[in-house]
GROMACS .gro file of C-alpha atoms in nm:
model
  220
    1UNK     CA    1   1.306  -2.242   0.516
    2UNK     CA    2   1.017  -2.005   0.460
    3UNK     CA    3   0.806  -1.909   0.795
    4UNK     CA    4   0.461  -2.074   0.633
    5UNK     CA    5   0.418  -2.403   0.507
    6UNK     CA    6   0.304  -2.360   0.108
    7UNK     CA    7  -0.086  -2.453   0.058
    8UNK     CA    8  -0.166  -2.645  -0.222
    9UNK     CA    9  -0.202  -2.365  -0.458
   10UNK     CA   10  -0.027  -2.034  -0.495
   11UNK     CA   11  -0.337  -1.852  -0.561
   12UNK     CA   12  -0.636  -1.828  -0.299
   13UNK     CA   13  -0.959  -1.877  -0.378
   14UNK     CA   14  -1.184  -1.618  -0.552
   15UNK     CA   15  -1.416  -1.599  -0.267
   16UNK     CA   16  -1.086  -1.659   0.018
   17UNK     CA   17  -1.258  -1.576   0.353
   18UNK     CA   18  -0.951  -1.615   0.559
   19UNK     CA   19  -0.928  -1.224   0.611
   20UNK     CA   20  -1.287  -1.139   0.744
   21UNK     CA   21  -1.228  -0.778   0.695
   22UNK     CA   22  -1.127  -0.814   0.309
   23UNK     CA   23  -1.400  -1.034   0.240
   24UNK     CA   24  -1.674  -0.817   0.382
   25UNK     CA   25  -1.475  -0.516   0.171
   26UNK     CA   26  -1.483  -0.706  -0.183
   27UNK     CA   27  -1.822  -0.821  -0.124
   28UNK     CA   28  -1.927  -0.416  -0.083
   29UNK     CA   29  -1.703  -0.389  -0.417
   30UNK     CA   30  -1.934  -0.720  -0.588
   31UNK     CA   31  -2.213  -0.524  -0.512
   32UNK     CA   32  -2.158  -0.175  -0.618
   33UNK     CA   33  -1.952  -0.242  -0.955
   34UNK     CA   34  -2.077  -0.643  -1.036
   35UNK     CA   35  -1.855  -0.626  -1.374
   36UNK     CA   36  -1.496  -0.572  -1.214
   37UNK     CA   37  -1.284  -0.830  -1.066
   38UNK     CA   38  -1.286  -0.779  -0.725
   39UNK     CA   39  -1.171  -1.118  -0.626
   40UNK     CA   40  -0.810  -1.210  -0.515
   41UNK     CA   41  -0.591  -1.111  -0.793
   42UNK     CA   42  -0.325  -1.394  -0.918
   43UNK     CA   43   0.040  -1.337  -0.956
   44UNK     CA   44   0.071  -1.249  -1.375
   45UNK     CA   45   0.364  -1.383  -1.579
   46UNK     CA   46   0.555  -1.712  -1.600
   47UNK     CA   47   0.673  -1.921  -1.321
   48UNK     CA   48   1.017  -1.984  -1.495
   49UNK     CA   49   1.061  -1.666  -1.457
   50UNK     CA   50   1.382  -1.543  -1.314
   51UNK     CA   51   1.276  -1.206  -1.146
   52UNK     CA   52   0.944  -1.180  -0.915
   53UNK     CA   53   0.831  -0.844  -0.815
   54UNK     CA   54   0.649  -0.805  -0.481
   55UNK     CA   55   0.373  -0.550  -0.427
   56UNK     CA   56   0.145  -0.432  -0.163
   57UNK     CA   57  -0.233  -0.548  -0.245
   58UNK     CA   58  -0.437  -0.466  -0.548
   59UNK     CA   59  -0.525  -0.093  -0.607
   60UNK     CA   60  -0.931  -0.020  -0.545
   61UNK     CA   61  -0.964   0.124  -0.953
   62UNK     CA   62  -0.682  -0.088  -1.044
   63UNK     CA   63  -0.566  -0.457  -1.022
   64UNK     CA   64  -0.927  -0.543  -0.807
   65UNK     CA   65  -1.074  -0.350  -1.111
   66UNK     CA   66  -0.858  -0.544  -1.406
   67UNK     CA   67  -0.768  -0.832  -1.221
   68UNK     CA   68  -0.431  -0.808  -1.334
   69UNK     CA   69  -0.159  -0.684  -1.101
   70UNK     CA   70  -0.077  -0.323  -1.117
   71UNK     CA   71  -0.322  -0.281  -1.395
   72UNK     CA   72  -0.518   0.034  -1.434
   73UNK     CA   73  -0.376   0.283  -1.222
   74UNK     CA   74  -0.023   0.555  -1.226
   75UNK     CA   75   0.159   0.275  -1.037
   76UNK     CA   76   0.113   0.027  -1.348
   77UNK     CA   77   0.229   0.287  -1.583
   78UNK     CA   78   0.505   0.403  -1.393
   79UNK     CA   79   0.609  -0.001  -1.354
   80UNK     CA   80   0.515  -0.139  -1.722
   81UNK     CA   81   0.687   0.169  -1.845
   82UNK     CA   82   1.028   0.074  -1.706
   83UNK     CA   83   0.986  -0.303  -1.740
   84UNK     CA   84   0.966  -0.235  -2.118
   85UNK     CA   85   1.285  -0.048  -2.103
   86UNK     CA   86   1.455  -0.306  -1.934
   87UNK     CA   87   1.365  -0.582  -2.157
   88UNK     CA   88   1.129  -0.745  -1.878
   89UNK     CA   89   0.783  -0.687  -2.086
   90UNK     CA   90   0.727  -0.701  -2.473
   91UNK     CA   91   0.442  -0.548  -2.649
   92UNK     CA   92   0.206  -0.221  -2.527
   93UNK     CA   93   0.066  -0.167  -2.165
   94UNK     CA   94  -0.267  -0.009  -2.210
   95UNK     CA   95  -0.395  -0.059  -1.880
   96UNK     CA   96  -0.625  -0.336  -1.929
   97UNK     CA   97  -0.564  -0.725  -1.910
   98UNK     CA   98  -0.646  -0.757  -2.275
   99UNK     CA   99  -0.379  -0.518  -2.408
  100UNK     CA  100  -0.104  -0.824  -2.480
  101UNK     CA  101   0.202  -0.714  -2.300
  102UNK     CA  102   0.378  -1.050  -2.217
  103UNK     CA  103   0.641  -1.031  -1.908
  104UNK     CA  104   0.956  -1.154  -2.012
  105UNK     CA  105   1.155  -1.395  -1.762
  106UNK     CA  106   0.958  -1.206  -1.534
  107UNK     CA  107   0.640  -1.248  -1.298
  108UNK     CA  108   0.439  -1.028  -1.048
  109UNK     CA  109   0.282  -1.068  -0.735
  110UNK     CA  110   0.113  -0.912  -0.433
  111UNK     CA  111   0.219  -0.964  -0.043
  112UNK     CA  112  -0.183  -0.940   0.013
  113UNK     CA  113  -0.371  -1.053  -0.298
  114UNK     CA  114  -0.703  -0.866  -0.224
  115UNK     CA  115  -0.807  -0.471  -0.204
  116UNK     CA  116  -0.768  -0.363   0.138
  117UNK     CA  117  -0.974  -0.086   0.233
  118UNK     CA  118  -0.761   0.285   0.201
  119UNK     CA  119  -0.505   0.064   0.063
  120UNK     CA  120  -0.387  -0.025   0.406
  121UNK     CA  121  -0.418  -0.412   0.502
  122UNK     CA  122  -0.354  -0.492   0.878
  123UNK     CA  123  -0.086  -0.669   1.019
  124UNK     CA  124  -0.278  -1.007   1.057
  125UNK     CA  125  -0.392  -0.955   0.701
  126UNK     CA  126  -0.043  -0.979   0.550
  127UNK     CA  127   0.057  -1.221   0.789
  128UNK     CA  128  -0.245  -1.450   0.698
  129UNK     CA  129  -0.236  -1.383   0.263
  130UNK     CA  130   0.192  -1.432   0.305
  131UNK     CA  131   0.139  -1.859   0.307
  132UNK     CA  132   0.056  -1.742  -0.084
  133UNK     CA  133   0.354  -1.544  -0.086
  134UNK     CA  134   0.573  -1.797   0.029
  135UNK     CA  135   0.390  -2.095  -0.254
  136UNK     CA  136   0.435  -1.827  -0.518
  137UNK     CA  137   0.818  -1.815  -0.450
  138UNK     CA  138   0.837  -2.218  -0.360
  139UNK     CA  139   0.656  -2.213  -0.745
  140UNK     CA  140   0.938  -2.046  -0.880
  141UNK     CA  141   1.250  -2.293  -0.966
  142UNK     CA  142   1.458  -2.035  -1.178
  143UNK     CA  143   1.413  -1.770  -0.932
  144UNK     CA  144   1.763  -1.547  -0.864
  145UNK     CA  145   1.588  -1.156  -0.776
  146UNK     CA  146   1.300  -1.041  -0.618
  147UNK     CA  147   1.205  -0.611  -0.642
  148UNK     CA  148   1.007  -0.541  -0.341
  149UNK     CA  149   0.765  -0.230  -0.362
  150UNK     CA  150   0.775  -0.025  -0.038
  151UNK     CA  151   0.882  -0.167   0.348
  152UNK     CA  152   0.580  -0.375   0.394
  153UNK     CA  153   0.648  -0.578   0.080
  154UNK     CA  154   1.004  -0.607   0.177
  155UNK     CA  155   0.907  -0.724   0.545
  156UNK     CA  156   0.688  -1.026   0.431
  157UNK     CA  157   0.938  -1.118   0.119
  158UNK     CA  158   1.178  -1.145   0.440
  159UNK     CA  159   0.958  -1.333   0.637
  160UNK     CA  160   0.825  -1.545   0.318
  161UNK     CA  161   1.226  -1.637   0.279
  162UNK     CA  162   1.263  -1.723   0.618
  163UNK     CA  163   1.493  -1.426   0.683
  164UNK     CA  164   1.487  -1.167   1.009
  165UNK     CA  165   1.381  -0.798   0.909
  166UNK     CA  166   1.679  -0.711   1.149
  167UNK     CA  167   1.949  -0.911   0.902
  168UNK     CA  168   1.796  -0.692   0.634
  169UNK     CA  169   1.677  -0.357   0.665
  170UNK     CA  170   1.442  -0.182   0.422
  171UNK     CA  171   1.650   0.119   0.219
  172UNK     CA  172   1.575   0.215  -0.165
  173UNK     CA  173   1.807   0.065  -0.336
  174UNK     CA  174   1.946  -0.193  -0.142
  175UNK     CA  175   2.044  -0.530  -0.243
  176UNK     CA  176   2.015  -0.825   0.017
  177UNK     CA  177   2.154  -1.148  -0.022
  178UNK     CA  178   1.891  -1.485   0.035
  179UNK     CA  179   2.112  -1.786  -0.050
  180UNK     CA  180   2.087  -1.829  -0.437
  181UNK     CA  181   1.838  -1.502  -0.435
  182UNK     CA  182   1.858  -1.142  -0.447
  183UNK     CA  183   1.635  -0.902  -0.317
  184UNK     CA  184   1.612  -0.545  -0.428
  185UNK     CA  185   1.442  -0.275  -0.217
  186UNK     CA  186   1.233  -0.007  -0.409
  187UNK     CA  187   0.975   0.276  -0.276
  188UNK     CA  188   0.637   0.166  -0.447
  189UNK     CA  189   0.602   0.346  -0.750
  190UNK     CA  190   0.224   0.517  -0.613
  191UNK     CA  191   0.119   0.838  -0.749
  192UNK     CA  192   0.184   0.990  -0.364
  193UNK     CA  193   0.542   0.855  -0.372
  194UNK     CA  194   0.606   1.018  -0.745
  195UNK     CA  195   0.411   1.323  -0.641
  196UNK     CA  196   0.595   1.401  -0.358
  197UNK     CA  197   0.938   1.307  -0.488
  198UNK     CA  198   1.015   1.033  -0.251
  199UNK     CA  199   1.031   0.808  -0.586
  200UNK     CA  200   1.119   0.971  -0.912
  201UNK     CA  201   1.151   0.752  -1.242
  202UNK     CA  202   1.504   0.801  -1.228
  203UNK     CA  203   1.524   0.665  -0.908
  204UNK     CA  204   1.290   0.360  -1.005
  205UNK     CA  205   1.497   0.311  -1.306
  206UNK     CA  206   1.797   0.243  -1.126
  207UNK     CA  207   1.682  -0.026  -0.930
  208UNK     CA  208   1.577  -0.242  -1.265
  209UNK     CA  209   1.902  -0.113  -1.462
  210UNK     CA  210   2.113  -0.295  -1.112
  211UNK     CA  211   1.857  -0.602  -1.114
  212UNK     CA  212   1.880  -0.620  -1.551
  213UNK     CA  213   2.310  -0.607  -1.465
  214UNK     CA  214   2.270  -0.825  -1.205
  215UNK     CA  215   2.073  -1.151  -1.420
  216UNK     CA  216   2.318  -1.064  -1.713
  217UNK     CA  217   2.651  -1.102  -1.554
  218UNK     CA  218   2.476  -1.417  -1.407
  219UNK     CA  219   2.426  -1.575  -1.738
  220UNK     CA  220   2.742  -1.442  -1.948
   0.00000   0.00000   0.00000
């Protein structure tokens, strides 16, 4: 049973005021660059869609900017790039919402679906923006893995599935069992976490080359 009772729609609204703090931060964004998005940013791809991947919030210059999730910035290229590999996206990621890429079987989300400011929402944020979390998943009939982005991610997938962070500890590269669903722990693929080593694209790789094993045994 997930910890939040699903709201009528997966998505909030574009001008959600449950999270005071975000609100008064996208409104500052409205003002100073009018033609972005900066509204909450919707989950992108299919909801028959075997395989969701959880991020943090949108990126300032990125998904707030695009509107589509992990559009725009080094994370999106370091993520598109390996979801082509692996036979989860068709077409060409050019960093903009108009460039065609389709996900295949597929879809991405956010834990916290607007731009927090220094990338860093508060506790109460995530808690509040996970009841989206959770609809997204309940949404999601076909669903068998989920690829969570960094610890926080992984914490509110947890809590969105109704699971203990104790029965499930955040590691890079773990797999966790949730009834019918897997969930595979990643570091976010940010430009810090590349710079600095703590994820390189080999290691990023190897989480999707398990999860891309994983759904095929599952269907052969």
């Amino acid at each position: 049973m997930a910890s939040l009772p699903a709201p009528a729609a997966a998505e909030p609204d574009r001008n959600c005021q449950l999270c005071p703090r975000l609100a008064e931060f996208r409104a500052q964004a409205r003002a100073k660059e009018p033609d972005w998005h900066n509204s909450p940013v919707a989950s992108f791809g299919n909801a028959n869609a075997q395989l969701l991947i959880v991020g943090l919030a949108p990126g300032l210059q990125g998904a707030n900017r695009t509107g589509r999730p992990f559009t725009g910035d080094y994370a999106g290229d370091l993520l598109y790039a390996t979801l082509l590999e692996y036979g989860f996206a068709k077409g060409i990621y050019q960093a903009r919402p108009d460039d065609g890429l389709k996900l295949v079987d597929c879809r991405i989300s956010n834990a916290v679906r607007c731009v927090p400011p220094q990338n860093k929402p508060l506790p109460a944020e995530i808690h509040t923006c996970r009841q989206f979390l959770v609809a997204t998943i309940a949404t999601m009939p076909k669903l068998r893995a989920i690829v969570a982005l960094g610890r926080i991610a992984h914490e509110s997938t947890l809590k969105a599935l109704g699971l203990r962070n104790g029965a499930a500890p955040f590691a890079h590269g773990a797999v966790h069992g949730a009834g019918a669903v897997r969930l595979y722990d990643s570091y976010h693929c940010s430009r810090y976490n590349t710079n600095t080593r703590v994820l390189t694209p080999e290691m990023f790789r190897n989480v999707f080359a398990r999860v891309r094993k994983d759904l095929d045994s599952q269907v052969s």
